Amino acid sequence: MENHILNEKQKKAVEFNGKHLLVLAGAGTGKTRCIVGRAAYLIDNGVPPEKIQILTFTKRSANEIVERVKSSLSDNQAQSLNGSTFHSWCNQLIVRYPNLFGASNYTVIDPDDQLSVMKMVCGDQIIEYKGIRIKPQQLIEIYSYGRNTRQNLSNSIREKVFKGKIDEDTNDEIDIIRPKVEVLLRAYQSKKADGRYLDYDDLLLIVANRLRNDEEARTILSHQVKHLLIDEFQDTNPLQWYLLEPFLQIANFYCVGDDAQSIYSFRGADYKNVHLFKQRVPDSEVLILDDNYRSTQEILDLSNWLLDESSLDYKKKLIATRGEGIKPKLINVASQWEEANFIAENILENFTENNKNFIDHLILSKSTYYTKPLQAVFIQKKIPYVTYGGRKFMEAAHIKDVISALRVVNNVYDEIGWMRFLTFWDGIGEIRAGKYISKILEFKDPLECAQNLEDVIGGTDGEKIGEIYNTIFINTGNVKKAIHETYSKMEMPLAFKYRKDWEEKRKSDFPVLEMLGDNYSTIGQLISEGILENAKQLNGEPVLEGSQLNDSEIKDHVIISTVHSAKGLESDVCYVLNVSPKVYPSAWNLQSEESIEEDRRVLYVALTRAKNELYITRDTNSINTVNNSENSSDASSKYFLEKLPGKLIDQIVNPFSIIKPRDILTPNKIDLSTGMDFS
C-alpha cells in the first residue's frame, strides 16, 4: 500500500490495530480510499484475502473497491478478495452451506414476484375498515418494513397505513385491522415456503437467525471471516445490524460512514447505528475525517451551512484541501422547460467553448419523473446522456419472460415462474396454465418434470415447451448456452409480443443476458445473484440504462441521476434540480422532523457531488404559490433555502428563459392570398 497518498488521519484509520473501528468520513474526505487502504494493509500484513469480506450497498461499489485493492498490490495478492452487497453475501453463504442454513433449490423473488405471491394469498379478500382499504402492495410494505426495522406488526401498520399517527382512534383502528393483516401475512409466509421462495429480507434473516442461535454456525463462519469491512455504514438498517451483531464475537469490524449522508429511512436505514456505535460495539473507537479532496471551499461553505441550520448536531465542518473556486449559482426559473433549456445550453457552451466533455456534467433530481422535460430537450439538442435510477435490467418484461423458463428448471415448485412461462405462449391463458401447474407441482424434482412435461401439456404446445425445458435441464451447468438455446426458441414470439419496440430497444438485450450468464456456474446462481444485483452493471458499464440516442458506443455522455442513485458519484459541473419550497423538504414531510432532516441530508448529498461548479435551480412559481397560500407558514419557514445568506451564492434569473410574445386580443381572418402577382 502506498501510504504516501494518505493524509495523517487516513493513515491512522488504515493502520488501526484495535478490534473495531468506525471511520466517520464526510463527503469527499476519502472514505473509499480508507476502505481500499485498509484491505490492502491487512493483506500486506499477512491476512489471507479470502478471510476479508467487504460489504457495500451496490455491486458497482463492491467491484470498484475490490479492483482498487488489487491494483494497489502486486503479484495477484488480492485475487481471492470478496466484495458483495449484504444480500449477495448472505446468498453466497446459503449456497456454500446449504445444510447449515437449510435452503437449497430455492428461487429468490423480486418485488414484482412478491406482489404476485401476495395476490395469490389474498384472492378476493380485502381488508376494509372505516374507509381504510389495505391492498396487497401495502401488505408487502407492512411486512417488509416490520422485518427491516425489527418492529412489531402494530407499529408497522401504524407507519405504513396511518403515517405514524399516535392517538386513541388510530390505536383502536389498528387493533381491529391487525388480526386480519396477521392472517394474510402468515398465509404469505406459508405460500413462500411451499414455492421454495426467498425474498430479499429472507436471505438476511436466514443467516442472522442461524448465527444467533447456533454456535456451530458461528464456529464455521469464524474460520471464513476474520475482517468485515463495511461501507456506507449509516445506511444499515436494524435487520442488517441484527445480521452483523453475531460477527462481533468472531470478526473485526471496520466501518466507514457519514451520518449526514443517511438518506434511506424509507427502507429502514437508521443513522443511529452510527451515533450509537461505541455503545453497541465493545472495544471500539471512532475516527473523524474532515479534509475534503473533492470540492472547492465555496461549495463546502454552502454544504456546511445547510447542516448548521439543522436541529441535529452532525459535528461536521468540511475543509477544502483544494482551496477556493467559483461561488455556487442559484438559477430562478419559471418552468421545467425553462430549466431544461438553461441546463442544455449551459452544457453545450461548456462543450463547444470551454473544453469540457459531456461526462463532466452530472444532473441530480429527487425523482426520475421530474427529468422528463430535460430528457426531451437533450434529445432535441442531440446531447447524449445516460440515466441512473430507473428500471433495472432483470426487471424488464422481455428478460423476465426468458428467465421464467430457467426458473422452473431450477425450482420445479416455482408457481409464479410456471405461470409466466406457460402464459407466454399464445393460446395458453391463466386458467389452462393453472390446470397444468397443479399436475406439475406433483413432480418431485426437475428430472421427473423433464421426463413428463410434454405429456402433461400435450400437442404442439407440449412439444415446444417440453423441448425448451429439456434443453435447459441438460445445460444447467452451462448457463450461457442454456440462455442462448432458450432465447433462440422463444425469439419469434418475443419479437411479436414486443413488436412496438423490439428492434429499437429489446432485441439487443439478449446478447447482454448471455454475457451475464457466462459469469455464473449454475442457473440457480444466475437467478439469485442476477435478481439481487439486477444486472445494473456489467463489466463496469451501465446495462439497460443507456442513452436515449440509442448508441451504445457513445462513451461521452451527461449523467442524469436521482440523488439516491448518485451516492459515490462526483462531477466537475453539477446541477441540482428544483430546490424549491415543498420539495426541499417535501410537502408531505413537513409534519415530521425526522423526515425533514432526511430531506436535508438528501440535499446535502446532492450539493457535495460537485467538484468545481454547482448550479441549483429553483421554481419561482412554487415560491409565489407558497407565499400566497393560507398555509404557507410551515412550507416557507422550513424551506431549506429560506434563510440562505447572499454571500454563499450568486443568484441569477435564467438567461435562457423562453419568452412567449403576447398575441393581439381579437383574431384576424386568415389571409389565403398566394403572394404571387397574377397581373
XYZ file of C-alpha atoms in Angstrom:
679
model
C 0.000 0.000 0.000
C 1.342 3.383 -0.998
C 0.820 5.161 2.306
C 2.253 8.402 0.996
C -1.074 9.174 -0.702
C -2.842 9.099 2.672
C -3.075 12.083 4.995
C -2.310 11.653 8.696
C -5.892 10.853 9.748
C -6.447 8.446 6.845
C -3.161 6.669 7.633
C -4.208 6.283 11.274
C -7.516 4.762 10.143
C -5.898 2.405 7.643
C -3.280 1.133 10.094
C -5.663 0.819 13.066
C -4.565 -2.089 15.293
C -7.528 -2.325 17.661
C -10.615 -4.567 17.497
C -13.425 -2.452 15.948
C -13.324 0.969 14.248
C -15.870 3.436 12.856
C -14.417 5.959 10.410
C -16.766 8.969 10.264
C -15.877 10.321 6.851
C -17.581 13.427 5.492
C -18.342 13.793 1.771
C -15.199 13.785 -0.373
C -12.842 13.045 2.544
C -11.559 9.783 1.104
C -13.685 7.098 2.734
C -13.289 4.770 -0.266
C -9.545 5.390 -0.177
C -9.600 4.355 3.505
C -11.524 1.138 2.961
C -9.307 0.253 -0.034
C -6.218 1.123 2.014
C -7.433 -0.963 4.963
C -7.999 -4.078 2.827
C -4.582 -3.668 1.168
C -2.901 -3.064 4.553
C -4.410 -6.247 6.030
C -3.366 -8.352 3.022
C 0.121 -6.807 3.044
C 0.411 -7.800 6.708
C -0.431 -11.425 6.190
C -4.237 -11.643 6.399
C -5.483 -14.060 3.699
C -7.708 -12.050 1.300
C -10.436 -14.747 1.353
C -10.835 -14.023 5.102
C -11.712 -10.382 4.393
C -15.319 -9.605 3.458
C -16.171 -6.178 2.006
C -19.849 -5.224 2.318
C -21.444 -2.403 0.319
C -24.904 -1.394 -0.833
C -24.305 -1.702 -4.583
C -22.433 -4.203 -6.708
C -20.775 -1.303 -8.504
C -19.210 -0.049 -5.255
C -18.108 -3.542 -4.256
C -16.415 -4.130 -7.626
C -14.734 -0.723 -7.549
C -13.248 -1.291 -4.085
C -12.001 -4.800 -4.925
C -10.409 -3.669 -8.196
C -8.693 -0.731 -6.498
C -7.278 -3.032 -3.826
C -5.980 -5.421 -6.496
C -4.321 -2.612 -8.441
C -2.604 -1.273 -5.294
C -0.921 -4.619 -4.592
C 1.460 -6.737 -6.608
C 1.684 -10.415 -7.552
C -2.044 -11.128 -7.525
C -2.068 -10.818 -3.728
C -5.769 -9.869 -3.595
C -7.052 -12.326 -6.190
C -9.454 -14.045 -3.737
C -10.766 -10.853 -2.098
C -14.578 -10.791 -1.963
C -16.798 -7.722 -2.187
C -20.594 -8.049 -2.094
C -23.841 -6.426 -1.151
C -25.390 -7.627 2.117
C -27.977 -9.697 0.246
C -25.494 -11.225 -2.209
C -23.156 -12.159 0.616
C -25.917 -13.923 2.546
C -26.981 -15.693 -0.632
C -23.382 -16.856 -1.174
C -23.270 -18.235 2.383
C -26.571 -20.099 1.925
C -25.356 -21.586 -1.388
C -22.000 -22.571 0.159
C -23.542 -24.150 3.263
C -26.976 -25.479 2.192
C -27.123 -27.994 5.044
C -26.142 -25.445 7.658
C -28.788 -22.938 6.580
C -31.357 -25.493 5.415
C -32.021 -23.967 1.989
C -31.433 -25.455 -1.467
C -33.084 -25.250 -4.901
C -34.860 -22.064 -3.886
C -35.864 -19.100 -6.019
C -35.030 -15.553 -4.958
C -38.037 -13.408 -5.795
C -38.057 -9.711 -6.608
C -40.722 -7.181 -5.531
C -42.924 -7.953 -8.565
C -42.972 -11.637 -7.663
C -43.604 -10.830 -4.014
C -46.714 -8.972 -5.087
C -47.822 -11.921 -7.231
C -47.490 -14.280 -4.267
C -49.420 -11.883 -2.034
C -52.207 -11.572 -4.625
C -52.449 -15.387 -4.739
C -52.809 -15.413 -0.970
C -55.337 -12.599 -0.774
C -57.575 -13.782 -3.603
C -60.890 -11.965 -3.138
C -60.109 -10.985 0.470
C -59.921 -7.241 1.033
C -59.158 -5.562 4.334
C -61.523 -2.614 4.712
C -62.488 -0.569 7.766
C -63.886 2.970 8.026
C -62.692 3.961 4.578
C -59.295 2.305 5.053
C -58.505 -0.197 2.310
C -55.320 -2.256 2.530
C -54.281 -3.693 -0.825
C -51.724 -6.479 -1.473
C -48.920 -3.997 -2.249
C -49.472 -2.300 1.104
C -49.411 -5.674 2.861
C -45.979 -6.302 1.313
C -44.805 -2.896 2.551
C -46.079 -3.597 6.082
C -44.377 -6.988 6.067
C -41.032 -5.730 4.756
C -40.977 -2.610 6.941
C -41.594 -4.667 10.089
C -38.766 -7.049 9.271
C -36.240 -4.402 8.235
C -36.913 -2.166 11.225
C -37.423 -5.072 13.653
C -40.719 -3.521 14.756
C -43.907 -5.340 15.669
C -46.889 -5.662 13.369
C -48.903 -2.923 15.074
C -46.111 -0.368 14.630
C -45.584 -1.427 11.018
C -49.284 -0.906 10.282
C -49.140 2.445 12.049
C -46.205 3.579 9.899
C -47.354 2.233 6.527
C -51.143 2.859 6.800
C -51.504 5.688 9.313
C -48.195 7.562 8.626
C -47.062 7.295 12.247
C -50.215 8.780 13.843
C -50.489 8.193 17.580
C -53.955 8.816 19.020
C -56.741 6.798 20.578
C -58.805 6.451 17.378
C -55.789 5.238 15.409
C -54.917 2.743 18.147
C -58.464 1.349 18.033
C -58.347 1.050 14.239
C -55.003 -0.779 14.402
C -56.419 -3.211 16.993
C -59.270 -4.100 14.624
C -57.154 -4.305 11.437
C -54.113 -6.106 12.868
C -55.624 -9.647 13.239
C -56.823 -9.576 9.612
C -53.401 -8.435 8.417
C -51.692 -11.100 10.512
C -53.771 -13.902 8.924
C -52.761 -12.823 5.412
C -49.089 -12.327 6.281
C -48.875 -15.776 7.866
C -50.538 -17.251 4.766
C -47.999 -15.354 2.639
C -45.143 -16.883 4.641
C -46.623 -20.323 4.156
C -47.054 -19.765 0.404
C -43.408 -18.733 0.118
C -42.353 -21.920 1.874
C -44.489 -24.057 -0.470
C -42.903 -22.470 -3.527
C -39.387 -22.502 -2.060
C -39.328 -18.737 -2.497
C -36.957 -16.464 -0.628
C -37.444 -12.708 -0.785
C -34.582 -10.293 -0.209
C -35.224 -9.988 3.530
C -35.358 -13.775 3.946
C -31.728 -14.077 2.851
C -30.549 -11.850 5.696
C -32.897 -13.402 8.265
C -31.914 -16.997 7.471
C -28.235 -16.250 8.045
C -28.839 -13.964 11.041
C -31.149 -16.390 12.858
C -28.804 -19.333 12.348
C -25.797 -17.361 13.594
C -27.626 -16.039 16.640
C -28.981 -19.429 17.658
C -26.325 -21.899 16.553
C -22.802 -21.966 17.964
C -21.729 -24.396 15.234
C -22.663 -21.801 12.598
C -20.566 -19.142 14.336
C -17.631 -21.563 14.555
C -17.825 -22.409 10.841
C -18.007 -18.758 9.780
C -15.280 -17.722 12.228
C -12.868 -19.748 10.063
C -14.109 -17.991 6.938
C -14.451 -14.343 8.007
C -11.830 -12.578 10.116
C -12.389 -8.979 8.998
C -15.613 -7.267 7.969
C -15.137 -4.003 6.046
C -18.488 -2.221 5.807
C -19.029 0.745 3.501
C -21.830 3.345 3.898
C -22.470 2.181 7.454
C -25.027 4.980 8.013
C -27.350 3.206 5.550
C -27.575 -0.009 7.557
C -30.981 -0.823 8.997
C -31.935 -2.766 12.163
C -32.205 -6.038 10.211
C -28.674 -5.599 8.852
C -27.425 -4.820 12.343
C -29.262 -7.953 13.565
C -27.219 -9.865 10.969
C -23.917 -8.157 11.810
C -24.116 -8.331 15.606
C -23.152 -12.043 15.947
C -19.989 -11.323 13.945
C -18.739 -9.035 16.725
C -17.708 -12.231 18.533
C -15.816 -13.755 15.604
C -14.508 -10.929 13.389
C -13.037 -7.414 13.450
C -15.298 -4.579 12.246
C -14.039 -1.722 10.099
C -16.991 0.554 9.328
C -16.932 3.664 7.146
C -19.854 6.066 7.029
C -21.282 9.565 7.250
C -24.392 10.292 9.295
C -25.005 13.387 7.154
C -25.497 11.113 4.115
C -28.097 8.814 5.672
C -30.939 9.043 3.110
C -32.576 5.614 3.092
C -35.009 5.689 6.008
C -37.771 4.558 3.600
C -36.098 1.148 3.577
C -35.468 1.230 7.319
C -31.940 2.750 7.415
C -31.125 4.080 10.849
C -28.298 6.599 11.212
C -28.351 5.843 14.953
C -26.240 2.817 14.032
C -23.527 5.463 13.590
C -24.416 7.626 16.606
C -24.645 4.618 18.958
C -21.638 2.746 17.572
C -19.451 2.988 20.679
C -22.355 1.965 22.914
C -23.277 -1.042 20.789
C -19.793 -2.208 19.899
C -17.442 -3.031 22.806
C -13.716 -2.393 22.312
C -14.426 0.128 19.552
C -13.042 3.513 18.518
C -14.270 6.352 16.287
C -12.073 8.421 13.943
C -13.293 11.554 12.111
C -12.129 12.619 8.621
C -12.951 16.219 7.644
C -10.376 17.158 4.960
C -12.330 17.279 1.696
C -10.473 16.474 -1.554
C -13.401 16.798 -3.955
C -14.932 20.246 -3.794
C -13.907 23.885 -3.592
C -14.396 25.750 -0.323
C -17.296 27.746 -1.781
C -19.257 24.539 -2.430
C -18.392 23.246 1.047
C -19.381 26.547 2.704
C -22.886 26.099 1.293
C -22.995 22.423 2.323
C -21.678 23.198 5.828
C -24.284 25.961 6.222
C -27.078 23.530 5.305
C -26.046 21.165 8.119
C -25.508 24.020 10.583
C -29.153 25.018 10.092
C -30.268 21.600 11.349
C -31.540 20.921 14.857
C -29.314 17.825 14.865
C -25.617 18.024 15.662
C -23.728 16.429 12.776
C -20.357 17.508 14.190
C -19.186 18.240 10.688
C -17.300 21.153 9.153
C -15.663 20.125 5.900
C -12.478 21.904 4.841
C -11.399 22.045 1.192
C -7.808 20.978 0.622
C -8.106 22.428 -2.908
C -8.791 25.953 -1.701
C -11.180 28.471 -3.254
C -13.090 28.445 -6.526
C -16.338 29.589 -8.147
C -19.306 30.540 -5.990
C -22.383 28.249 -6.448
C -25.198 29.689 -8.567
C -28.924 29.704 -7.802
C -30.920 29.826 -11.055
C -34.512 31.015 -10.766
C -36.726 29.518 -13.497
C -40.422 29.801 -14.288
C -40.976 26.261 -15.650
C -39.362 22.859 -16.140
C -38.883 23.648 -19.853
C -37.078 26.847 -18.977
C -34.903 24.902 -16.554
C -34.174 22.225 -19.181
C -33.185 24.761 -21.825
C -30.894 26.589 -19.418
C -29.061 23.391 -18.496
C -28.834 22.199 -22.114
C -27.448 25.497 -23.367
C -25.008 25.713 -20.473
C -23.702 22.206 -21.180
C -23.380 22.914 -24.938
C -21.486 26.119 -24.184
C -19.104 24.212 -21.911
C -18.657 21.539 -24.593
C -18.045 23.862 -27.569
C -16.236 26.775 -25.915
C -14.831 25.679 -22.535
C -13.177 22.368 -23.481
C -15.399 20.300 -21.196
C -16.737 16.867 -22.096
C -20.341 15.767 -21.632
C -19.219 13.292 -18.941
C -18.043 16.285 -16.851
C -21.717 17.132 -16.162
C -23.961 15.488 -13.563
C -27.663 16.310 -13.139
C -29.416 15.354 -9.915
C -33.107 15.187 -9.173
C -35.283 13.823 -6.382
C -37.116 11.610 -8.867
C -36.709 10.419 -12.460
C -40.183 11.740 -13.241
C -39.006 15.319 -12.858
C -36.298 14.856 -15.532
C -38.645 14.015 -18.437
C -38.672 17.564 -19.960
C -34.902 17.658 -19.586
C -34.511 14.366 -21.471
C -36.777 15.653 -24.240
C -34.665 18.803 -24.664
C -31.435 16.758 -24.648
C -32.783 14.554 -27.453
C -33.827 17.646 -29.400
C -30.395 19.252 -28.970
C -28.540 15.935 -29.531
C -26.893 15.853 -26.114
C -26.002 12.225 -25.251
C -26.959 11.076 -21.759
C -27.488 8.086 -19.514
C -29.960 7.810 -16.675
C -29.340 6.245 -13.266
C -32.159 5.216 -11.003
C -34.664 3.803 -13.483
C -35.944 0.252 -14.065
C -33.143 -2.285 -13.937
C -32.156 -4.947 -16.435
C -33.601 -8.031 -14.750
C -36.880 -6.207 -14.082
C -37.596 -5.744 -17.808
C -40.584 -7.808 -19.019
C -38.836 -9.439 -22.015
C -35.927 -10.528 -19.832
C -38.294 -11.937 -17.199
C -40.053 -13.977 -19.899
C -36.842 -15.848 -20.758
C -35.722 -16.080 -17.132
C -39.069 -17.699 -16.221
C -38.066 -20.764 -18.295
C -34.801 -21.011 -16.369
C -36.568 -20.516 -13.049
C -38.855 -23.536 -13.383
C -35.912 -25.816 -14.172
C -34.043 -24.534 -11.124
C -37.108 -24.899 -8.873
C -39.936 -27.113 -10.109
C -42.211 -25.732 -7.338
C -41.894 -22.136 -8.642
C -45.587 -21.482 -9.323
C -45.022 -17.851 -10.386
C -42.283 -18.881 -12.805
C -44.537 -21.560 -14.293
C -47.448 -19.152 -14.705
C -45.278 -16.636 -16.573
C -43.568 -19.265 -18.725
C -46.768 -21.085 -19.714
C -48.922 -17.999 -20.358
C -46.145 -16.571 -22.535
C -47.320 -18.896 -25.299
C -50.234 -17.783 -27.416
C -53.367 -19.755 -26.596
C -52.427 -20.661 -23.015
C -54.337 -18.480 -20.586
C -54.177 -18.417 -16.791
C -56.979 -20.987 -16.317
C -55.396 -23.524 -18.668
C -51.944 -22.809 -17.195
C -53.335 -23.302 -13.689
C -54.535 -26.824 -14.617
C -51.076 -27.729 -15.953
C -49.366 -26.291 -12.870
C -51.477 -28.336 -10.459
C -50.151 -31.505 -12.180
C -46.575 -30.193 -12.494
C -46.349 -29.446 -8.759
C -46.786 -33.162 -8.130
C -43.355 -33.861 -9.659
C -40.702 -34.412 -7.026
C -37.767 -32.896 -8.956
C -36.713 -31.336 -12.312
C -35.695 -34.740 -13.729
C -39.210 -36.148 -13.300
C -40.593 -32.932 -14.771
C -38.272 -33.162 -17.785
C -39.417 -36.736 -18.446
C -43.155 -35.992 -18.237
C -43.785 -32.312 -19.042
C -44.531 -32.842 -22.737
C -47.240 -35.388 -21.895
C -48.837 -33.139 -19.240
C -49.319 -30.277 -21.691
C -49.800 -32.331 -24.855
C -49.959 -31.344 -28.523
C -47.608 -28.909 -30.251
C -47.543 -26.714 -27.116
C -46.272 -29.684 -25.133
C -43.584 -30.372 -27.728
C -42.112 -26.848 -27.783
C -42.411 -26.270 -24.006
C -41.015 -29.730 -23.226
C -38.131 -29.177 -25.667
C -37.180 -25.867 -24.018
C -37.381 -27.396 -20.536
C -35.189 -30.351 -21.519
C -32.649 -28.120 -23.251
C -32.248 -26.012 -20.104
C -32.156 -29.121 -17.903
C -29.306 -30.591 -19.959
C -27.374 -27.280 -19.789
C -27.839 -26.399 -16.120
C -24.041 -26.297 -15.787
C -23.556 -24.161 -18.924
C -25.618 -21.074 -18.204
C -24.591 -19.113 -21.296
C -25.616 -21.981 -23.582
C -28.883 -22.504 -21.677
C -29.790 -18.835 -22.227
C -28.738 -18.939 -25.883
C -30.798 -22.044 -26.643
C -33.830 -20.775 -24.707
C -33.781 -17.405 -26.436
C -33.410 -18.985 -29.889
C -36.594 -20.996 -29.260
C -38.503 -18.024 -27.819
C -37.235 -15.303 -30.178
C -40.130 -15.244 -32.665
C -42.948 -14.987 -30.084
C -40.840 -12.455 -28.114
C -40.448 -10.321 -31.246
C -44.207 -10.470 -31.847
C -45.144 -9.756 -28.214
C -42.868 -6.698 -28.011
C -43.149 -5.661 -31.672
C -43.605 -1.953 -30.912
C -40.020 -1.512 -29.698
C -38.386 -4.886 -30.362
C -35.710 -3.791 -32.835
C -35.071 -0.405 -31.231
C -34.769 -1.422 -27.550
C -35.326 -5.020 -26.516
C -33.611 -7.348 -29.005
C -30.103 -6.106 -28.199
C -30.516 -7.045 -24.514
C -30.283 -10.792 -25.107
C -26.577 -10.903 -26.058
C -26.074 -8.966 -22.822
C -28.063 -11.610 -20.949
C -25.845 -14.316 -22.450
C -22.719 -12.437 -21.378
C -24.187 -12.131 -17.914
C -24.859 -15.890 -17.850
C -21.207 -16.534 -18.595
C -20.364 -15.146 -15.132
C -22.250 -17.895 -13.267
C -21.600 -21.608 -12.914
C -25.239 -22.658 -12.368
C -28.681 -21.440 -13.351
C -29.568 -21.104 -9.661
C -26.686 -18.659 -9.172
C -27.752 -16.604 -12.187
C -31.311 -16.350 -10.915
C -30.455 -15.444 -7.335
C -27.436 -13.220 -7.970
C -28.848 -11.724 -11.153
C -32.067 -10.765 -9.456
C -30.228 -9.444 -6.392
C -27.865 -7.286 -8.376
C -30.395 -6.581 -11.127
C -27.533 -6.600 -13.564
C -27.258 -2.856 -13.247
C -23.584 -3.054 -14.095
C -21.824 -5.395 -16.488
C -18.043 -5.119 -16.679
C -18.289 -1.672 -15.189
C -20.729 -0.304 -17.775
C -24.404 0.548 -17.142
C -26.826 -2.029 -18.550
C -30.203 -1.048 -19.979
C -29.826 2.443 -18.619
C -28.332 3.834 -21.770
C -28.539 6.975 -23.798
C -31.869 7.759 -25.353
C -29.950 8.391 -28.540
C -29.715 4.609 -28.623
C -25.991 4.479 -29.350
C -24.188 2.121 -27.040
C -20.844 3.244 -28.476
C -21.200 6.733 -27.053
C -18.958 6.883 -24.008
C -19.026 10.650 -23.520
C -22.410 11.432 -22.011
C -24.122 13.556 -19.408
C -25.297 11.580 -16.365
C -28.853 12.191 -15.172
C -29.440 10.558 -11.808
C -31.715 10.509 -8.808
C -29.905 11.742 -5.712
C -30.339 8.304 -4.137
C -28.530 6.677 -7.077
C -25.743 9.261 -7.005
C -24.042 8.226 -3.753
C -20.341 7.974 -4.534
C -20.605 9.932 -7.793
C -18.808 13.223 -8.377
C -18.570 15.618 -11.286
C -16.780 18.761 -12.395
C -20.127 20.505 -13.018
C -23.206 19.540 -11.059
C -26.837 20.684 -11.484
C -29.303 20.101 -8.634
C -32.860 20.414 -9.933
C -35.892 22.024 -8.359
C -34.547 23.011 -4.939
C -37.879 24.702 -4.265
C -40.401 25.039 -1.427
C -42.479 21.877 -0.924
C -39.643 19.870 -2.468
C -36.808 20.524 -0.004
C -38.386 19.484 2.278
C -41.265 17.680 0.589
C -44.749 18.940 1.405
C -45.738 15.550 2.878
C -42.719 15.590 5.217
C -43.460 18.921 6.870
C -45.092 17.423 9.953
C -42.229 15.092 10.766
C -38.903 16.459 11.981
C -37.173 13.155 11.147
C -38.470 13.292 7.561
C -37.444 16.941 7.221
C -33.927 16.026 8.319
C -33.819 13.161 5.851
C -34.664 15.619 3.043
C -31.905 17.898 4.343
C -29.435 15.040 4.065
C -30.680 14.266 0.535
C -29.894 17.850 -0.486
C -26.523 17.660 1.292
C -25.611 14.543 -0.709
C -26.592 16.349 -3.920
C -24.574 19.511 -3.184
C -21.449 17.593 -2.221
C -21.228 15.763 -5.586
C -19.879 18.948 -7.238
C -16.129 19.442 -7.656
C -15.840 22.886 -9.253
C -19.185 24.285 -10.405
C -22.545 23.927 -8.678
C -25.838 25.093 -10.204
C -29.047 24.949 -8.181
C -32.362 25.549 -9.931
C -35.481 26.821 -8.217
C -39.059 27.184 -9.434
C -40.182 30.776 -8.906
C -43.824 29.740 -9.258
C -43.540 27.442 -6.236
C -42.131 30.319 -4.200
C -45.053 32.538 -5.212
C -47.542 29.736 -4.502
C -46.159 29.190 -1.011
C -46.009 32.881 -0.220
C -49.615 33.400 -1.317
C -51.006 30.308 0.379
C -53.020 30.427 3.609
C -50.960 27.510 4.909
C -47.686 28.944 3.798
C -46.053 29.388 7.196
C -44.829 25.808 7.528
C -43.606 25.428 3.959
C -41.826 28.785 3.842
C -40.292 28.670 7.320
C -38.975 25.118 6.838
C -37.793 25.654 3.263
C -34.067 24.952 3.393
C -33.006 27.964 1.327
C -35.332 30.424 3.084
C -32.518 31.935 5.203
C -29.698 31.318 2.751
C -27.056 34.082 3.203
C -26.480 36.006 -0.013
C -22.699 35.759 0.371
C -22.784 31.976 -0.153
C -24.335 32.030 -3.611
C -24.786 34.029 -6.803
C -28.486 34.305 -7.573
C -29.457 34.856 -11.211
C -32.548 34.726 -13.386
C -32.342 32.159 -16.165
C -30.554 33.845 -19.076
C -32.025 31.280 -21.484
C -35.627 31.867 -20.470
C -38.315 31.284 -23.024
C -40.380 34.431 -23.519
C -43.636 33.910 -25.374
C -44.680 37.010 -27.379
C -48.103 38.329 -26.397
C -50.807 37.866 -29.062
C -53.364 40.549 -30.004
C -56.702 40.382 -28.199
C -59.054 39.682 -31.172
C -58.389 37.236 -34.011
C -57.913 38.343 -37.617
C -59.275 36.411 -40.595
C -56.723 34.111 -42.172
C -55.075 35.567 -45.264
C -55.050 32.913 -48.018
C -53.541 35.038 -50.779
C -50.773 33.308 -52.719
C -48.276 36.105 -52.564
C -47.983 35.928 -56.316
C -48.774 38.770 -58.700
C -51.023 37.294 -61.442
C -51.420 40.535 -63.404
